[in-house]
């Protein structure tokens, strides 16, 4: 149960950032042109959006099941991660200050959401839709592979293992944000860092589109770097999670490239995705009904 | 996960079974990750390796910190030690059901009477699930004392209990660490009476009064908890989900509750106990016209059923009995409960003094018409399939039917639980029965809504925002300053009822050796931990009964532990001296100061 005022605040702040950057980075002209094109573009992009929504949907439905399955597998890697990097995160945190904490807390929640949403808007306004296709596909891969890792590996973050050294800075300074984050994720899902991987994906695409949006590259690089640092500084992620996140972010974009850099593969992908999304859509209601039924019986 | 050699054959096959049934090759991953662990941990062959299990900081930061402290000091004396974090549910499964652990740091439930040590340490309970000898500790001298304290009364029993504690302190089947203070926070504007009992105590809800003067019940009492279990499972027998759970205690009434130190008739109207030779015998009369939440009558038959059922939740239909892992100590005192009338029952407790036997009246009474449906064999997740237990122990009891002052209204998995006032309860009827004043008015609210929060900090902030009235659980010491910052909130501190301890699996060498256990406990500075980890909101414990009136003078905390004092000073370990302890215990050191595993 996420408090509505928190959601409203998130929506308002990210909305304001989006509006501001849309006007300054995307430009009024592109935005005006986009208005007339929206309907057609929605149709062209529907397999990609559908795929992403599907991955996110499966993720949210399967989250509880996934956590339960994790404990059946019982592959706890917290100790191994600690053996590799030790008290690195504690050292990082010791170098901070209250101002840094406030800044990085805001980055972790608002900055991150903005970083993920803005490119969707920016690339939607381009004549060439390839960056947007890549973005949606890479997001889907990030989530799909990331969630698979969460089921496979149990890992608690530094704040949960070394409370005497690493403060839960985000939650200590802003306890109610945990109502938001705990609704989205379980505390055993830290390897790899999806904050990192998605940020890396965004930056790589920003580099590719630097000719069109030079300002976005200039903005996204420090923003993504701050998100990456914040995940460790706030005691949520290990350095190992971040390294894993970088690999996942690069790998996801590579997979997206591979599936779209050849006309045949792309057509196959769009056809398959379209079919899958349609099939899922027809069954989702019945499936959901059955799932909630069995869920209430189990618990 | 611990080292391969320590995983029992049953443990391996259970893993394999679960993995196979999930369509996943889980068993093979176990060996693999151990190798990775060894690789990065750079442990040498032959070095003694121990895993300390505990819960993550989100669940109980003080437990995590004590476990970390233990691991660090074990490493200092040459042990290849690691910590493994698990959510409370999984930790209880490994410790209380599977016996899959080397050491753990956790809490013991309420220590109301010395007889609670009997199921915990007596060798006859070895092999049972739950808090029945999870250490697999067997010792004839301890057994004798445990049996003797059950038979004796008064000063004689005090003497036996003192001897028992000396024996336990000397053998350290588990290391007692500290008794934490109960700390909780409440709003001040709507209810008063919060300081009478701690929030984990079901009696606290009866002591509440509304702030308003018109005497009408407040519609809603809102409490927070960091424990998701009550939103998922309301089975009072499910040991994996329950520690201190005031909500199931409110849903299910016992025959008697202890109020102001006196055992007070609750569902019972009256009783008389007699010593018949070695046996304690009681005739108990129930209050008139008691009903269950579903409207059915609560009769003597239900009481008799409850005791038969707790003794064997299969009611004889299995090859072996499947006793309830919760309330086992109390239910094991009784060998016969007979209904002698519609409202009267007769209890017989063999080889038991009346003083001890009265405890049996505090177990919750269960409705026969509901639980007799659950007496069929089932294969629970914690066995390898060859073992069966009763469905009653694995059933989540989604819509509990009890006879308590609140009844079940609704719940949202992982988020909330809603209970409403049961108007047909004997306390809520027009004529108030003869009960102590503190409970006589029943509940001062119409609805009790329980909200799950991710942390104590979040709980305090919800209180400040007037979205909750009280924390229903003990809060961590580091949340105390936050409560102080808000004038609308009140902080309550009371003596603790729980006990932090380090549990030893005595079946895993070298933990069967009492000298090794003593040496390990001596690695921990209990006083320093109470001061630094608990900010002083805890008292170091030298015996399992620390903080009660049962502690003999010789075992009282006296600046340091009288039996297993810390080897070092002010939290700083004297490494040389500590290593000497392990040598004296019969262990040997190899290259580079590694403690060897023989």
mmCIF file of N, CA, C and O in Angstrom, chain A residues 81-131:
data_model
loop_
_atom_site.group_PDB
_atom_site.id
_atom_site.type_symbol
_atom_site.label_atom_id
_atom_site.label_comp_id
_atom_site.label_asym_id
_atom_site.label_seq_id
_atom_site.Cartn_x
_atom_site.Cartn_y
_atom_site.Cartn_z
ATOM 1 N N UNK A 81 29.646 -11.901 -1.770
ATOM 2 C CA UNK A 81 29.835 -10.493 -2.156
ATOM 3 C C UNK A 81 30.665 -9.776 -1.091
ATOM 4 O O UNK A 81 31.608 -9.046 -1.395
ATOM 5 N N UNK A 82 30.329 -10.042 0.171
ATOM 6 C CA UNK A 82 31.058 -9.397 1.263
ATOM 7 C C UNK A 82 32.522 -9.826 1.246
ATOM 8 O O UNK A 82 33.420 -9.023 1.476
ATOM 9 N N UNK A 83 32.759 -11.103 0.929
ATOM 10 C CA UNK A 83 34.134 -11.598 0.876
ATOM 11 C C UNK A 83 34.925 -10.875 -0.215
ATOM 12 O O UNK A 83 36.121 -10.659 -0.096
ATOM 13 N N UNK A 84 34.243 -10.493 -1.303
ATOM 14 C CA UNK A 84 34.928 -9.823 -2.412
ATOM 15 C C UNK A 84 35.246 -8.374 -2.066
ATOM 16 O O UNK A 84 36.362 -7.911 -2.200
ATOM 17 N N UNK A 85 34.240 -7.644 -1.590
ATOM 18 C CA UNK A 85 34.465 -6.197 -1.468
ATOM 19 C C UNK A 85 34.532 -5.681 -0.040
ATOM 20 O O UNK A 85 34.913 -4.525 0.178
ATOM 21 N N UNK A 86 34.159 -6.518 0.918
ATOM 22 C CA UNK A 86 34.298 -6.102 2.316
ATOM 23 C C UNK A 86 33.525 -4.840 2.646
ATOM 24 O O UNK A 86 32.351 -4.724 2.299
ATOM 25 N N UNK A 87 34.194 -3.903 3.272
ATOM 26 C CA UNK A 87 33.494 -2.738 3.803
ATOM 27 C C UNK A 87 33.599 -1.509 2.911
ATOM 28 O O UNK A 87 33.573 -0.366 3.386
ATOM 29 N N UNK A 88 33.718 -1.745 1.596
ATOM 30 C CA UNK A 88 33.851 -0.648 0.638
ATOM 31 C C UNK A 88 32.728 0.381 0.766
ATOM 32 O O UNK A 88 32.963 1.587 0.800
ATOM 33 N N UNK A 89 31.488 -0.109 0.853
ATOM 34 C CA UNK A 89 30.350 0.810 0.907
ATOM 35 C C UNK A 89 30.407 1.685 2.174
ATOM 36 O O UNK A 89 30.080 2.873 2.143
ATOM 37 N N UNK A 90 30.871 1.072 3.262
ATOM 38 C CA UNK A 90 31.001 1.843 4.507
ATOM 39 C C UNK A 90 32.002 2.988 4.329
ATOM 40 O O UNK A 90 31.786 4.105 4.810
ATOM 41 N N UNK A 91 33.089 2.711 3.615
ATOM 42 C CA UNK A 91 34.100 3.739 3.352
ATOM 43 C C UNK A 91 33.499 4.872 2.518
ATOM 44 O O UNK A 91 33.715 6.047 2.790
ATOM 45 N N UNK A 92 32.737 4.469 1.502
ATOM 46 C CA UNK A 92 32.094 5.456 0.639
ATOM 47 C C UNK A 92 31.153 6.342 1.454
ATOM 48 O O UNK A 92 31.149 7.574 1.318
ATOM 49 N N UNK A 93 30.401 5.696 2.328
ATOM 50 C CA UNK A 93 29.420 6.449 3.100
ATOM 51 C C UNK A 93 30.100 7.403 4.086
ATOM 52 O O UNK A 93 29.627 8.511 4.315
ATOM 53 N N UNK A 94 31.232 6.952 4.629
ATOM 54 C CA UNK A 94 31.947 7.775 5.610
ATOM 55 C C UNK A 94 32.449 9.065 4.974
ATOM 56 O O UNK A 94 32.679 10.066 5.664
ATOM 57 N N UNK A 95 32.613 9.055 3.639
ATOM 58 C CA UNK A 95 33.118 10.237 2.953
ATOM 59 C C UNK A 95 32.011 11.263 2.694
ATOM 60 O O UNK A 95 32.270 12.338 2.163
ATOM 61 N N UNK A 96 30.773 10.938 3.060
ATOM 62 C CA UNK A 96 29.651 11.811 2.731
ATOM 63 C C UNK A 96 29.369 12.880 3.754
ATOM 64 O O UNK A 96 30.152 13.097 4.683
ATOM 65 N N UNK A 97 28.269 13.575 3.558
ATOM 66 C CA UNK A 97 27.825 14.619 4.487
ATOM 67 C C UNK A 97 26.304 14.681 4.396
ATOM 68 O O UNK A 97 25.721 14.114 3.467
ATOM 69 N N UNK A 98 25.641 15.346 5.348
ATOM 70 C CA UNK A 98 24.178 15.428 5.273
ATOM 71 C C UNK A 98 23.679 15.998 3.950
ATOM 72 O O UNK A 98 22.676 15.530 3.410
ATOM 73 N N UNK A 99 24.401 16.982 3.405
ATOM 74 C CA UNK A 99 23.965 17.575 2.134
ATOM 75 C C UNK A 99 24.042 16.546 1.015
ATOM 76 O O UNK A 99 23.139 16.433 0.178
ATOM 77 N N UNK A 100 25.141 15.783 1.011
ATOM 78 C CA UNK A 100 25.297 14.743 -0.008
ATOM 79 C C UNK A 100 24.168 13.723 0.122
ATOM 80 O O UNK A 100 23.588 13.269 -0.867
ATOM 81 N N UNK A 101 23.833 13.373 1.367
ATOM 82 C CA UNK A 101 22.766 12.404 1.601
ATOM 83 C C UNK A 101 21.440 12.902 1.038
ATOM 84 O O UNK A 101 20.727 12.171 0.351
ATOM 85 N N UNK A 102 21.111 14.150 1.329
ATOM 86 C CA UNK A 102 19.857 14.717 0.820
ATOM 87 C C UNK A 102 19.841 14.691 -0.703
ATOM 88 O O UNK A 102 18.868 14.266 -1.328
ATOM 89 N N UNK A 103 20.968 15.138 -1.294
ATOM 90 C CA UNK A 103 21.057 15.178 -2.748
ATOM 91 C C UNK A 103 20.887 13.783 -3.344
ATOM 92 O O UNK A 103 20.057 13.563 -4.224
ATOM 93 N N UNK A 104 21.651 12.816 -2.823
ATOM 94 C CA UNK A 104 21.622 11.478 -3.422
ATOM 95 C C UNK A 104 20.306 10.745 -3.147
ATOM 96 O O UNK A 104 19.876 9.919 -3.951
ATOM 97 N N UNK A 105 19.639 11.062 -2.023
ATOM 98 C CA UNK A 105 18.324 10.477 -1.771
ATOM 99 C C UNK A 105 17.336 10.936 -2.833
ATOM 100 O O UNK A 105 16.549 10.145 -3.364
ATOM 101 N N UNK A 106 17.373 12.224 -3.137
ATOM 102 C CA UNK A 106 16.474 12.772 -4.159
ATOM 103 C C UNK A 106 16.795 12.168 -5.524
ATOM 104 O O UNK A 106 15.898 11.822 -6.296
ATOM 105 N N UNK A 107 18.089 12.026 -5.809
ATOM 106 C CA UNK A 107 18.503 11.434 -7.080
ATOM 107 C C UNK A 107 17.994 9.997 -7.190
ATOM 108 O O UNK A 107 17.469 9.579 -8.217
ATOM 109 N N UNK A 108 18.127 9.239 -6.089
ATOM 110 C CA UNK A 108 17.770 7.819 -6.102
ATOM 111 C C UNK A 108 16.291 7.634 -6.443
ATOM 112 O O UNK A 108 15.919 6.709 -7.168
ATOM 113 N N UNK A 109 15.448 8.508 -5.929
ATOM 114 C CA UNK A 109 14.009 8.357 -6.169
ATOM 115 C C UNK A 109 13.556 9.164 -7.399
ATOM 116 O O UNK A 109 13.100 8.607 -8.388
ATOM 117 N N UNK A 110 13.709 10.498 -7.336
ATOM 118 C CA UNK A 110 13.179 11.339 -8.421
ATOM 119 C C UNK A 110 14.073 11.321 -9.654
ATOM 120 O O UNK A 110 13.599 11.185 -10.785
ATOM 121 N N UNK A 111 15.381 11.505 -9.438
ATOM 122 C CA UNK A 111 16.318 11.576 -10.555
ATOM 123 C C UNK A 111 16.264 10.324 -11.413
ATOM 124 O O UNK A 111 16.267 10.388 -12.644
ATOM 125 N N UNK A 112 16.152 9.191 -10.734
ATOM 126 C CA UNK A 112 16.136 7.905 -11.436
ATOM 127 C C UNK A 112 14.890 7.777 -12.309
ATOM 128 O O UNK A 112 14.972 7.413 -13.491
ATOM 129 N N UNK A 113 13.742 8.091 -11.756
ATOM 130 C CA UNK A 113 12.500 7.977 -12.527
ATOM 131 C C UNK A 113 12.545 8.933 -13.728
ATOM 132 O O UNK A 113 12.190 8.560 -14.850
ATOM 133 N N UNK A 114 13.043 10.136 -13.492
ATOM 134 C CA UNK A 114 13.166 11.101 -14.588
ATOM 135 C C UNK A 114 14.104 10.569 -15.671
ATOM 136 O O UNK A 114 13.815 10.630 -16.867
ATOM 137 N N UNK A 115 15.237 10.010 -15.243
ATOM 138 C CA UNK A 115 16.235 9.495 -16.181
ATOM 139 C C UNK A 115 15.648 8.413 -17.081
ATOM 140 O O UNK A 115 15.989 8.310 -18.253
ATOM 141 N N UNK A 116 14.735 7.609 -16.544
ATOM 142 C CA UNK A 116 14.144 6.528 -17.331
ATOM 143 C C UNK A 116 13.015 7.006 -18.233
ATOM 144 O O UNK A 116 12.814 6.474 -19.323
ATOM 145 N N UNK A 117 12.266 8.005 -17.776
ATOM 146 C CA UNK A 117 11.075 8.404 -18.519
ATOM 147 C C UNK A 117 11.403 9.419 -19.613
ATOM 148 O O UNK A 117 10.850 9.367 -20.711
ATOM 149 N N UNK A 118 12.347 10.315 -19.344
ATOM 150 C CA UNK A 118 12.604 11.371 -20.321
ATOM 151 C C UNK A 118 12.974 10.852 -21.715
ATOM 152 O O UNK A 118 12.448 11.330 -22.717
ATOM 153 N N UNK A 119 13.896 9.848 -21.827
ATOM 154 C CA UNK A 119 14.250 9.391 -23.174
ATOM 155 C C UNK A 119 13.054 8.865 -23.962
ATOM 156 O O UNK A 119 13.033 8.970 -25.195
ATOM 157 N N UNK A 120 12.058 8.313 -23.285
ATOM 158 C CA UNK A 120 10.871 7.826 -24.006
ATOM 159 C C UNK A 120 10.231 8.990 -24.749
ATOM 160 O O UNK A 120 9.934 8.932 -25.948
ATOM 161 N N UNK A 121 10.055 10.079 -24.012
ATOM 162 C CA UNK A 121 9.461 11.276 -24.593
ATOM 163 C C UNK A 121 10.350 11.848 -25.697
ATOM 164 O O UNK A 121 9.887 12.147 -26.801
ATOM 165 N N UNK A 122 11.641 11.941 -25.412
ATOM 166 C CA UNK A 122 12.570 12.560 -26.354
ATOM 167 C C UNK A 122 12.653 11.764 -27.650
ATOM 168 O O UNK A 122 12.640 12.341 -28.738
ATOM 169 N N UNK A 123 12.730 10.442 -27.540
ATOM 170 C CA UNK A 123 12.885 9.623 -28.746
ATOM 171 C C UNK A 123 11.570 9.472 -29.504
ATOM 172 O O UNK A 123 11.563 9.217 -30.696
ATOM 173 N N UNK A 124 10.469 9.643 -28.801
ATOM 174 C CA UNK A 124 9.162 9.592 -29.467
ATOM 175 C C UNK A 124 9.023 10.771 -30.430
ATOM 176 O O UNK A 124 8.328 10.699 -31.443
ATOM 177 N N UNK A 125 9.701 11.866 -30.105
ATOM 178 C CA UNK A 125 9.587 13.075 -30.916
ATOM 179 C C UNK A 125 10.541 13.071 -32.103
ATOM 180 O O UNK A 125 10.570 14.020 -32.884
ATOM 181 N N UNK A 126 11.349 12.005 -32.267
ATOM 182 C CA UNK A 126 12.298 11.956 -33.390
ATOM 183 C C UNK A 126 11.623 11.396 -34.635
ATOM 184 O O UNK A 126 10.640 10.664 -34.553
ATOM 185 N N UNK A 127 12.195 11.739 -35.791
ATOM 186 C CA UNK A 127 11.672 11.171 -37.034
ATOM 187 C C UNK A 127 11.976 9.684 -37.090
ATOM 188 O O UNK A 127 11.160 8.881 -37.498
ATOM 189 N N UNK A 128 13.194 9.344 -36.672
ATOM 190 C CA UNK A 128 13.623 7.950 -36.688
ATOM 191 C C UNK A 128 13.250 7.291 -35.359
ATOM 192 O O UNK A 128 13.673 7.759 -34.302
ATOM 193 N N UNK A 129 12.492 6.212 -35.418
ATOM 194 C CA UNK A 129 12.026 5.580 -34.176
ATOM 195 C C UNK A 129 12.982 4.513 -33.644
ATOM 196 O O UNK A 129 12.707 3.879 -32.634
ATOM 197 N N UNK A 130 14.122 4.327 -34.341
ATOM 198 C CA UNK A 130 15.010 3.256 -33.906
ATOM 199 C C UNK A 130 15.501 3.403 -32.464
ATOM 200 O O UNK A 130 15.474 2.435 -31.700
ATOM 201 N N UNK A 131 15.942 4.592 -32.046
ATOM 202 C CA UNK A 131 16.387 4.706 -30.648
ATOM 203 C C UNK A 131 15.301 4.306 -29.653
ATOM 204 O O UNK A 131 15.582 3.672 -28.639
#
